[in-house]
Coordinates of C-alpha atoms in Angstrom, one line a residue:
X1176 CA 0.0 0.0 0.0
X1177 CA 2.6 2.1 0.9
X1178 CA 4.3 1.9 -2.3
X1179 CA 1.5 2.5 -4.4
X1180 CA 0.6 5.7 -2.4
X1181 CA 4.4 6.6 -3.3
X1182 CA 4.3 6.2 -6.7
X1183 CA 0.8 8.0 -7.0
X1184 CA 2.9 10.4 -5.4
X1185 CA 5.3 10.3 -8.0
X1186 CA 3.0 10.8 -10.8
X1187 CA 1.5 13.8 -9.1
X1188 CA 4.8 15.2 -9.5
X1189 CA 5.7 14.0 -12.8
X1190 CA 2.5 15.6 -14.5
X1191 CA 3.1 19.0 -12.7
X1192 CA 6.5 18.8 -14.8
X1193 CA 5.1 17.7 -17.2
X1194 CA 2.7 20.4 -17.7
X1195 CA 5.8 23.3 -16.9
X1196 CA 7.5 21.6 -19.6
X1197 CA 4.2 21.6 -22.2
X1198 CA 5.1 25.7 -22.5
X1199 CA 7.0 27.0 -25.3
X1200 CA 6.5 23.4 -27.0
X1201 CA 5.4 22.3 -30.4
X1202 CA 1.1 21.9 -30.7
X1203 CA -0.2 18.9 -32.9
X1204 CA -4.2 17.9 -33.1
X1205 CA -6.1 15.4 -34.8
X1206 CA -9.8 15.2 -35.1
X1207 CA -11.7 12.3 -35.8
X1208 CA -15.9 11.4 -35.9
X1209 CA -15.6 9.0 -33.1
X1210 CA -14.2 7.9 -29.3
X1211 CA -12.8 5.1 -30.2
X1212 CA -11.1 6.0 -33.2
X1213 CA -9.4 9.1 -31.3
X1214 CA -8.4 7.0 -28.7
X1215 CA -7.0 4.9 -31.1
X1216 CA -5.5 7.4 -32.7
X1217 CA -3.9 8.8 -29.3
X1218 CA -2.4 5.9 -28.5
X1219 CA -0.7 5.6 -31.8
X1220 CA 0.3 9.1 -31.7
X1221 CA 1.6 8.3 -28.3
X1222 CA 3.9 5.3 -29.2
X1223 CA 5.3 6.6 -32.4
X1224 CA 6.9 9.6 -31.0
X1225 CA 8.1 11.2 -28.2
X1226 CA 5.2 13.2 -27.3
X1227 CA 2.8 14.1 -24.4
X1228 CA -0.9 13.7 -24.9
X1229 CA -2.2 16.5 -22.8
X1230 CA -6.0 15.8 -23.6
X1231 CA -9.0 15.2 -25.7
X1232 CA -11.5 18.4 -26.7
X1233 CA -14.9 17.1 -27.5
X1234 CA -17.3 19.6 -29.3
X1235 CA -20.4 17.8 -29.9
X1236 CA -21.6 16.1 -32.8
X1237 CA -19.2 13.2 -32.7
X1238 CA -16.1 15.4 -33.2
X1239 CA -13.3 14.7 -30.9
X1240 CA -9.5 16.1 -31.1
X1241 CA -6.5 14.2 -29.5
X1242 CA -4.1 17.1 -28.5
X1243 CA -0.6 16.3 -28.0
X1244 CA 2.6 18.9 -27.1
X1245 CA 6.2 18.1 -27.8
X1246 CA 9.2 18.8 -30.0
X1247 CA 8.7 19.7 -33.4
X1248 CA 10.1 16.8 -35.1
X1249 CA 8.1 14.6 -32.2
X1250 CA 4.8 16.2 -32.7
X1251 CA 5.1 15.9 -36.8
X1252 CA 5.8 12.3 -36.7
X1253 CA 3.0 12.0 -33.7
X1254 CA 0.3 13.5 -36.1
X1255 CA 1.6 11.6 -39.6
X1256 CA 0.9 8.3 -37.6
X1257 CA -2.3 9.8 -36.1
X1258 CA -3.6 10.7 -39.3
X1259 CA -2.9 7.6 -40.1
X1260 CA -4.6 5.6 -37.9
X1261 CA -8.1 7.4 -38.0
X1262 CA -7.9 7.4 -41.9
X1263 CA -7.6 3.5 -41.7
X1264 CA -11.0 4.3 -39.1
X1265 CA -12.9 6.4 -42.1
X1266 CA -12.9 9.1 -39.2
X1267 CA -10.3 11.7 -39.9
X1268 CA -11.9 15.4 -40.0
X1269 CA -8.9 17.4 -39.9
X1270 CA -5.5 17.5 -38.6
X1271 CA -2.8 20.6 -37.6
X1272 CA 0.5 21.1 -36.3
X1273 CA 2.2 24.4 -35.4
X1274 CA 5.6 24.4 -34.7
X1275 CA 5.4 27.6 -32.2
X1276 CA 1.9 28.4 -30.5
X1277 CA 1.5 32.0 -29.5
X1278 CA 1.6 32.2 -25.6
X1279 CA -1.9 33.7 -25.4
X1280 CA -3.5 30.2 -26.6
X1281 CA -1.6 28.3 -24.0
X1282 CA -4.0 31.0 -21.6
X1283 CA -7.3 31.1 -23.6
X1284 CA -7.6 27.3 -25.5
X1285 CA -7.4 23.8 -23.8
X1286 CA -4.1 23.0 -25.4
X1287 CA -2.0 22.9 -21.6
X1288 CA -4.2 22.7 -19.0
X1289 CA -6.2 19.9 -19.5
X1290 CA -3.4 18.4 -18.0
X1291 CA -3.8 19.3 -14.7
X1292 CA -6.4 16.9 -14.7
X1293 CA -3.9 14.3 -14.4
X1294 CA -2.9 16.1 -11.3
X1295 CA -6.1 15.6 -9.9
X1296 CA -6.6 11.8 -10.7
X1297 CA -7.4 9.0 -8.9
X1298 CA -5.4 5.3 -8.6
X1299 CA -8.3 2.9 -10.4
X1300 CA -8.1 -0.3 -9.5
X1301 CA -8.6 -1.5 -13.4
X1302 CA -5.5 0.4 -14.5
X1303 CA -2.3 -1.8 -16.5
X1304 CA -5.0 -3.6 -18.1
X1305 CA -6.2 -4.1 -21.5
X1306 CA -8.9 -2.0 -23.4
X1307 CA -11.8 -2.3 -25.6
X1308 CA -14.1 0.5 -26.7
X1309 CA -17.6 -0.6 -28.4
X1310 CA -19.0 2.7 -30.1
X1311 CA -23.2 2.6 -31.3
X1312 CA -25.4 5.0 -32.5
X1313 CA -28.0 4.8 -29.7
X1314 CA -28.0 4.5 -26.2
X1315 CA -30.2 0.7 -25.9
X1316 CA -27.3 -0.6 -28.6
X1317 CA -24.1 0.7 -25.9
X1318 CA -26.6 -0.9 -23.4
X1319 CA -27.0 -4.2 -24.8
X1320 CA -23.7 -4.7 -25.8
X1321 CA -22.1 -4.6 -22.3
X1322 CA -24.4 -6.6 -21.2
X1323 CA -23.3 -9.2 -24.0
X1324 CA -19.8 -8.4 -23.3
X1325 CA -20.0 -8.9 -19.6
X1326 CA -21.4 -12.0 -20.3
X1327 CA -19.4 -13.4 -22.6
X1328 CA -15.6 -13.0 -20.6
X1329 CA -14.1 -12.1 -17.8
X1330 CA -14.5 -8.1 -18.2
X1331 CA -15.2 -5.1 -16.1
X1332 CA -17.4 -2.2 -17.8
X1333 CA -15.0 0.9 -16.6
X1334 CA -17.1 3.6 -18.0
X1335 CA -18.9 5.1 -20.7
X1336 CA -18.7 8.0 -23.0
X1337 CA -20.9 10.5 -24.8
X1338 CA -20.0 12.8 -27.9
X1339 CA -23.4 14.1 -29.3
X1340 CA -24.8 13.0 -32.4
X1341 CA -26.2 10.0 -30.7
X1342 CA -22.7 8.4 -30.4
X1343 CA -21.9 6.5 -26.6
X1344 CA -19.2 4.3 -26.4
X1345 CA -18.7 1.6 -23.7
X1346 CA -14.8 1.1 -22.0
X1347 CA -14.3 -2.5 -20.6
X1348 CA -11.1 -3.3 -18.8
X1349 CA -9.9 -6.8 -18.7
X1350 CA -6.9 -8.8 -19.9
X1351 CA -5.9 -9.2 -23.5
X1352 CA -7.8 -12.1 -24.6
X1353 CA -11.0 -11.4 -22.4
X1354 CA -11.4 -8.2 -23.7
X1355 CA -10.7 -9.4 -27.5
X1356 CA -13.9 -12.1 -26.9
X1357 CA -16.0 -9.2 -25.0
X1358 CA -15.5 -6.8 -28.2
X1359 CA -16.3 -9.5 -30.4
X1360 CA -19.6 -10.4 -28.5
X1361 CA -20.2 -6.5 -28.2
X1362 CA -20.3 -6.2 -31.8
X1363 CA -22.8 -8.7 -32.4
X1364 CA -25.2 -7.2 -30.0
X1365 CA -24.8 -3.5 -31.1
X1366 CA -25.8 -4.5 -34.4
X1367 CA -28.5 -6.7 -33.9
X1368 CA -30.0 -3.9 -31.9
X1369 CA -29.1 -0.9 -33.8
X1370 CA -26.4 0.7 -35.0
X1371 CA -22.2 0.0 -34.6
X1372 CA -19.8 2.7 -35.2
X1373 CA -16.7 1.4 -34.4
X1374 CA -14.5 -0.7 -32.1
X1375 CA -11.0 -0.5 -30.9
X1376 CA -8.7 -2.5 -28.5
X1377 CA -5.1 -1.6 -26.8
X1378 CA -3.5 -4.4 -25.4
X1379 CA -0.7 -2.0 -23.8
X1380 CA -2.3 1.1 -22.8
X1381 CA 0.5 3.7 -22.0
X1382 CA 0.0 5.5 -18.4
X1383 CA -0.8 9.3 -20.4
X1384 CA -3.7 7.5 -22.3
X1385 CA -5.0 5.6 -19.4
X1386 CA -5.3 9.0 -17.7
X1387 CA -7.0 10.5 -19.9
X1388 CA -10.1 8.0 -20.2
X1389 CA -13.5 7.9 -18.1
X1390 CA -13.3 5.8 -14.9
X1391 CA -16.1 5.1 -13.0
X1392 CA -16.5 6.2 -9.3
X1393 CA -16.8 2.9 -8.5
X1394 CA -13.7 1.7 -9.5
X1395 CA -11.2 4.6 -8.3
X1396 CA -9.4 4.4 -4.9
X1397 CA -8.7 7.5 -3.5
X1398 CA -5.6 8.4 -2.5
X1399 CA -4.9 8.8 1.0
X1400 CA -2.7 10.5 3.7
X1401 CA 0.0 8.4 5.5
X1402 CA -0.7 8.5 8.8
X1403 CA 2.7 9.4 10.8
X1404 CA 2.8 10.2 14.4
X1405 CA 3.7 14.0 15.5
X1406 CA 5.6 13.4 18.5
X1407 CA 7.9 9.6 18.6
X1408 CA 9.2 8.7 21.9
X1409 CA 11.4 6.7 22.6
X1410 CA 10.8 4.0 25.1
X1411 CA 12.3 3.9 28.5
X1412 CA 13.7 0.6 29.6
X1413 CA 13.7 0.1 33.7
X1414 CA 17.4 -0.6 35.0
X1415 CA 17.5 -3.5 36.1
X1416 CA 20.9 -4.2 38.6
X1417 CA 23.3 -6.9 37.7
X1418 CA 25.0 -8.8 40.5
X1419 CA 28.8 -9.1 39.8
X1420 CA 30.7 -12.8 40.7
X1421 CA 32.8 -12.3 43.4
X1422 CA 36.1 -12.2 42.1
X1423 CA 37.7 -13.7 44.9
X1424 CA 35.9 -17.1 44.3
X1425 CA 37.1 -17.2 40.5
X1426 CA 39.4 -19.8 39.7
X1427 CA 43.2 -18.2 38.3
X1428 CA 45.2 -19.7 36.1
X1429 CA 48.8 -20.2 37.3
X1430 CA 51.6 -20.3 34.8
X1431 CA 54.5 -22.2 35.6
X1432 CA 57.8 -21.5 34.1
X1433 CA 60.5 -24.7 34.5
X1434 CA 63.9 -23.2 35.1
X1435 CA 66.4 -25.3 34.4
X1436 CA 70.2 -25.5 35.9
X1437 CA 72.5 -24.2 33.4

């Protein structure tokens, strides 16, 4: 326990770093038409550069934008291979990188702060494990399909997500294999019910993109003070008198030296 209050600890720290560090740093976005597929898209963006993710804007109507700070070189490579990945979707909307962002937007626009939120952020108890997103048009479809994908393995249903134009997306947490089984199961439902948008699993979520997602109250542990006591004393140990042997009584050994007659 105390160990994992310690490295909560340590991420605390990290991500106010990290955020000090976001200023004066490259700005790339990519915008997609679904969660899954900018989640995705993050996570590609994410292991094919050397980049922070610092958030996701949503602005209704399905549109979400995966922002990510970095170097220059970092962020262009980051967005190539984002682009990427939500074209292979059929999601891509739109895509930027600017090399130096004016300091007012850093001020005015979520491009830094959102990750404070990582500050904030809660130990869940489903973290370091896989991910699977199951996106439907249609809230009975998202419902129906984690019912179907709880039933079918060995899954938790994390959280869910909502980005207008009738588009909710269900996160299940589980390892590899379960998770691969629930999706499949997931789609089945969703589309025998109503409408499937899209699916996506991560095996090996990275710790920035697991921050970033939805976790359900139930599910987060709240980190706690270590309980250490003000004032330590010490304890007192009672002298206790020793009786010495009477040296008197001791037995001596005698050495005796032969002399011999010359």
């Amino acid at each position: 326990m105390m160990e994992t209050y310690n490295q909560r600890s340590l991420s605390t720290i990290q991500a106010s770093l990290r955020r000090d560090n976001l200023k004066d740093t490259a700005l790339g976005l990519v915008s997609a038409l679904s969660f899954p597929a900018i989640v995705g898209t993050a996570d590609m963006m994410l292991k094919s550069a050397g980049v922070h993710l610092v958030g996701y804007e949503k602005i209704g109507s399905g549109h979400c934008t995966a922002i990510v700070r970095g170097g220059i070189a970092d962020v262009r490579l980051a967005v190539e291979a984002g682009v990427q990945t939500a074209e292979q979707f059929g999601q891509l909307v739109s895509s930027l990188v600017i090399p130096r962002p004016y300091p007012n937007l850093d001020i005015v626009l979520p491009i830094n702060r959102l990750s404070q939120m990582i500050e904030d952020a809660s130990y869940s108890r489903l973290s370091n494990q896989a991910i699977g997103l199951v996106e439907t048009r249609g809230f009975p479809a998202m419902v129906g399909a984690c019912d179907a994908m709880l039933k079918a393995a060995d899954v938790h249903l994390a959280s869910y997500e909502k980005i207008g134009a009738g588009l909710c997306t269900a996160i299940i947490r589980g390892s590899v294999a379960n998770v691969a089984v629930a999706v499949e199961a997931g789609m089945f439902e969703a589309e025998r019910i109503g409408e499937l948008n899209a699916v996506m699993v991560i095996p090996r979520p990275l710790d920035e993109l697991e921050q970033t997602l939805p976790v359900a109250n139930c599910w987060v542990e709240e980190r706690q003070p270590l309980n250490i006591p003000l004032n330590i004393k010490d304890k007192i140990v009672d002298a206790v008198a020793v009786e010495l042997p009477d040296l008197a009584k001791l037995p001596v050994k005698v050495k005796e030296e032969l002399w011999m007659d010359e």
